[in-house]
One Martini backbone bead per residue (centre of mass of N, CA, C, O) as a GRO file, in nm:
protein
  210
    1MET     BB    1   0.681  -1.501  -1.476
    2ASN     BB    2   0.779  -1.804  -1.319
    3LEU     BB    3   0.605  -2.112  -1.331
    4PHE     BB    4   0.859  -2.305  -1.217
    5ILE     BB    5   0.841  -2.128  -0.954
    6LEU     BB    6   0.767  -2.186  -0.638
    7THR     BB    7   0.585  -2.060  -0.390
    8LYS     BB    8   0.616  -2.010  -0.068
    9PRO     BB    9   0.428  -2.087   0.180
   10LYS     BB   10   0.238  -1.924   0.410
   11SER     BB   11   0.140  -1.908   0.750
   12LEU     BB   12   0.017  -1.628   0.685
   13CYS     BB   13  -0.173  -1.392   0.621
   14GLN     BB   14  -0.130  -1.076   0.526
   15PRO     BB   15  -0.286  -0.922   0.753
   16CYS     BB   16  -0.150  -1.075   0.991
   17GLU     BB   17   0.142  -1.017   0.924
   18GLU     BB   18   0.103  -0.700   0.941
   19ALA     BB   19  -0.012  -0.701   1.249
   20LEU     BB   20   0.248  -0.777   1.331
   21ASP     BB   21   0.517  -0.668   1.558
   22LYS     BB   22   0.810  -0.618   1.442
   23LEU     BB   23   1.121  -0.575   1.552
   24ARG     BB   24   1.263  -0.250   1.507
   25GLY     BB   25   1.531  -0.085   1.545
   26ARG     BB   26   1.564   0.045   1.837
   27ARG     BB   27   1.728  -0.130   2.112
   28CYS     BB   28   1.799  -0.302   2.368
   29GLN     BB   29   2.104  -0.481   2.409
   30ILE     BB   30   1.977  -0.689   2.628
   31CYS     BB   31   1.628  -0.717   2.594
   32SER     BB   32   1.479  -0.576   2.323
   33ARG     BB   33   1.363  -0.321   2.384
   34LYS     BB   34   1.224  -0.048   2.296
   35SER     BB   35   1.496   0.194   2.250
   36ASP     BB   36   1.711   0.478   2.267
   37ASP     BB   37   1.866   0.324   2.460
   38ARG     BB   38   2.112   0.105   2.500
   39ILE     BB   39   2.012   0.093   2.804
   40CYS     BB   40   1.762   0.027   2.987
   41ALA     BB   41   1.616   0.072   3.290
   42ASP     BB   42   1.586  -0.227   3.367
   43CYS     BB   43   1.884  -0.314   3.306
   44THR     BB   44   2.012  -0.117   3.497
   45TRP     BB   45   1.886  -0.241   3.747
   46TRP     BB   46   2.008  -0.525   3.718
   47LYS     BB   47   2.306  -0.432   3.729
   48GLU     BB   48   2.277  -0.323   4.030
   49GLN     BB   49   2.206  -0.619   4.159
   50ALA     BB   50   2.458  -0.727   4.000
   51SER     BB   51   2.787  -0.810   3.921
   52GLU     BB   52   2.653  -0.959   3.667
   53GLU     BB   53   2.554  -1.035   3.347
   54ILE     BB   54   2.427  -1.347   3.279
   55ILE     BB   55   2.312  -1.231   3.010
   56ALA     BB   56   2.424  -1.114   2.729
   57PHE     BB   57   2.141  -1.151   2.559
   58ASN     BB   58   1.826  -1.059   2.425
   59TYR     BB   59   1.613  -1.187   2.161
   60SER     BB   60   1.341  -1.049   1.978
   61VAL     BB   61   1.075  -1.041   1.738
   62PHE     BB   62   0.817  -0.945   1.904
   63SER     BB   63   0.556  -0.777   2.005
   64TYR     BB   64   0.270  -0.732   2.240
   65ASN     BB   65   0.010  -0.734   2.076
   66GLN     BB   66  -0.311  -0.812   2.018
   67LEU     BB   67  -0.265  -1.043   1.819
   68MET     BB   68  -0.056  -1.192   1.987
   69GLN     BB   69  -0.234  -1.245   2.230
   70ASP     BB   70  -0.443  -1.415   2.078
   71MET     BB   71  -0.248  -1.634   1.973
   72VAL     BB   72  -0.133  -1.726   2.245
   73ALA     BB   73  -0.400  -1.812   2.374
   74ARG     BB   74  -0.460  -2.033   2.161
   75TRP     BB   75  -0.192  -2.189   2.178
   76LYS     BB   76  -0.150  -2.232   2.495
   77TYR     BB   77  -0.458  -2.229   2.637
   78ARG     BB   78  -0.624  -2.388   2.376
   79GLY     BB   79  -0.436  -2.611   2.217
   80ASP     BB   80  -0.300  -2.482   1.940
   81TYR     BB   81  -0.028  -2.613   1.826
   82HIS     BB   82  -0.011  -2.536   1.511
   83LEU     BB   83   0.010  -2.226   1.544
   84GLY     BB   84   0.320  -2.218   1.602
   85ASN     BB   85   0.405  -2.245   1.294
   86ALA     BB   86   0.368  -1.937   1.225
   87PHE     BB   87   0.671  -1.874   1.364
   88LYS     BB   88   0.903  -2.023   1.223
   89GLU     BB   89   1.028  -1.830   1.016
   90SER     BB   90   1.083  -1.588   1.205
   91PHE     BB   91   1.257  -1.745   1.411
   92ARG     BB   92   1.479  -1.830   1.216
   93ASN     BB   93   1.554  -1.548   1.109
   94GLY     BB   94   1.630  -1.422   1.382
   95PHE     BB   95   1.859  -1.612   1.441
   96ALA     BB   96   2.034  -1.536   1.197
   97ASP     BB   97   2.063  -1.234   1.278
   98ALA     BB   98   2.170  -1.275   1.599
   99PHE     BB   99   2.347  -1.587   1.587
  100SER     BB  100   2.579  -1.626   1.362
  101PHE     BB  101   2.842  -1.619   1.562
  102LEU     BB  102   2.802  -1.891   1.659
  103ALA     BB  103   2.883  -2.181   1.745
  104LYS     BB  104   2.792  -2.504   1.642
  105ASP     BB  105   2.777  -2.613   1.958
  106ALA     BB  106   2.542  -2.474   2.025
  107ILE     BB  107   2.256  -2.460   2.247
  108ALA     BB  108   1.919  -2.533   2.309
  109VAL     BB  109   1.718  -2.413   2.599
  110PRO     BB  110   1.428  -2.485   2.722
  111ILE     BB  111   1.176  -2.373   2.902
  112PRO     BB  112   1.010  -2.522   3.146
  113LEU     BB  113   0.754  -2.706   3.263
  114SER     BB  114   0.552  -2.835   3.455
  115LYS     BB  115   0.400  -3.129   3.481
  116GLU     BB  116   0.115  -3.014   3.510
  117ARG     BB  117   0.124  -2.814   3.270
  118LEU     BB  118   0.194  -3.023   3.053
  119MET     BB  119  -0.057  -3.196   3.088
  120SER     BB  120  -0.272  -2.970   3.030
  121ARG     BB  121  -0.144  -2.862   2.751
  122GLY     BB  122   0.057  -3.093   2.586
  123PHE     BB  123   0.284  -2.861   2.564
  124ASN     BB  124   0.594  -2.690   2.490
  125GLN     BB  125   0.655  -2.388   2.352
  126ALA     BB  126   0.967  -2.373   2.384
  127GLN     BB  127   1.029  -2.642   2.247
  128MET     BB  128   0.908  -2.572   1.976
  129LEU     BB  129   1.093  -2.331   1.913
  130ALA     BB  130   1.365  -2.481   1.936
  131GLY     BB  131   1.292  -2.680   1.694
  132PHE     BB  132   1.339  -2.447   1.467
  133LEU     BB  133   1.636  -2.469   1.510
  134PRO     BB  134   1.981  -2.521   1.377
  135ILE     BB  135   2.010  -2.665   1.662
  136GLU     BB  136   2.059  -2.817   1.943
  137THR     BB  137   1.843  -2.973   2.175
  138LYS     BB  138   1.836  -2.927   2.542
  139GLU     BB  139   1.703  -3.074   2.840
  140LEU     BB  140   1.839  -2.938   3.148
  141ILE     BB  141   1.562  -2.843   3.278
  142THR     BB  142   1.364  -2.820   3.572
  143ARG     BB  143   1.050  -2.777   3.732
  144VAL     BB  144   0.963  -2.727   4.086
  145ASP     BB  145   0.780  -2.475   4.028
  146GLY     BB  146   0.426  -2.450   3.930
  147GLU     BB  147   0.380  -2.161   3.927
  148LYS     BB  148   0.212  -1.914   3.770
  149GLN     BB  149   0.346  -1.639   3.613
  150SER     BB  150   0.092  -1.481   3.492
  151LYS     BB  151  -0.028  -1.430   3.801
  152LYS     BB  152   0.201  -1.236   3.848
  153THR     BB  153   0.361  -0.986   3.948
  154ARG     BB  154   0.634  -0.813   3.897
  155ARG     BB  155   0.734  -0.829   4.191
  156ASP     BB  156   0.694  -1.134   4.228
  157ARG     BB  157   0.884  -1.230   4.005
  158ILE     BB  158   1.148  -1.101   4.114
  159ALA     BB  159   1.111  -1.258   4.409
  160THR     BB  160   1.153  -1.527   4.304
  161LYS     BB  161   1.249  -1.828   4.332
  162ASN     BB  162   1.420  -2.074   4.210
  163PRO     BB  163   1.236  -2.312   3.994
  164PHE     BB  164   1.505  -2.472   3.925
  165GLU     BB  165   1.674  -2.759   3.779
  166LEU     BB  166   1.965  -2.932   3.711
  167THR     BB  167   2.052  -3.227   3.524
  168ILE     BB  168   2.282  -3.109   3.315
  169PRO     BB  169   2.574  -3.016   3.249
  170VAL     BB  170   2.740  -2.745   3.056
  171ASN     BB  171   3.022  -2.652   2.807
  172LYS     BB  172   2.834  -2.469   2.629
  173PRO     BB  173   2.679  -2.264   2.453
  174ALA     BB  174   2.365  -2.100   2.548
  175ILE     BB  175   2.010  -2.092   2.451
  176LEU     BB  176   1.747  -1.953   2.575
  177VAL     BB  177   1.402  -2.061   2.537
  178ASP     BB  178   1.111  -1.852   2.475
  179ASP     BB  179   0.817  -1.679   2.426
  180ILE     BB  180   0.866  -1.465   2.676
  181TYR     BB  181   0.966  -1.135   2.775
  182THR     BB  182   0.933  -0.957   3.068
  183THR     BB  183   1.151  -0.935   3.325
  184GLY     BB  184   1.373  -1.190   3.317
  185THR     BB  185   1.365  -1.389   3.560
  186THR     BB  186   1.345  -1.673   3.442
  187LEU     BB  187   1.605  -1.658   3.272
  188ARG     BB  188   1.797  -1.596   3.511
  189HIS     BB  189   1.755  -1.851   3.666
  190ALA     BB  190   1.856  -2.043   3.448
  191ALA     BB  191   2.134  -1.905   3.407
  192ASN     BB  192   2.248  -1.946   3.691
  193LEU     BB  193   2.265  -2.251   3.673
  194LEU     BB  194   2.448  -2.279   3.431
  195LYS     BB  195   2.683  -2.105   3.538
  196ALA     BB  196   2.734  -2.272   3.807
  197HIS     BB  197   2.791  -2.539   3.592
  198GLY     BB  198   2.991  -2.415   3.336
  199CYS     BB  199   2.868  -2.220   3.149
  200PRO     BB  200   3.024  -1.987   2.939
  201LYS     BB  201   2.753  -1.894   2.767
  202ILE     BB  202   2.456  -1.675   2.772
  203TYR     BB  203   2.144  -1.672   2.609
  204ALA     BB  204   1.846  -1.520   2.460
  205TYR     BB  205   1.533  -1.645   2.302
  206THR     BB  206   1.241  -1.467   2.188
  207LEU     BB  207   0.942  -1.405   2.046
  208ILE     BB  208   0.866  -1.197   2.286
  209ARG     BB  209   0.830  -0.854   2.392
  210GLY     BB  210   0.656  -0.741   2.681
   0.00000   0.00000   0.00000
């Protein structure tokens, strides 16, 4: 052992790190769900609803197991901002694995919260995650509908009108960043806006595949 080489401190203790379910192996090539099929049933359904897949693909780092649910509840809903730093290393490593092909001018676009939600929570978890990435972050989208997505059923989410407005058009590849991919509706709403205003290619990067 070389005593002159310092070991990088870990964000999580070993038991917690091992209890998180990092996504490995076969997954849907569009949404990152664990799947033996190249395209899962959900994404096949989305393809049938639209003339084109607006998001090239979503990449997620973890599945939504019990420990992750507990951590997210403490991080997002009980205001433990610094707990988000526990995901920094994994989120940066996942980005290097999945998006190394991107041009250097690609930008990260965090999914926004409503003003009311941001006031009550004190921070935007998507903005925090985007800040971990080695590319520029631009807040191009605002949320005009403040209704809480987590209170909606799957059917309600899919039927939701676009809750976003674009503040600045962008002509560079964009990676939408959010904490969780559930139905993909939120990300598709944001992607539709970017695409309609000239964004040439859109990807999504999420911490968790729900």
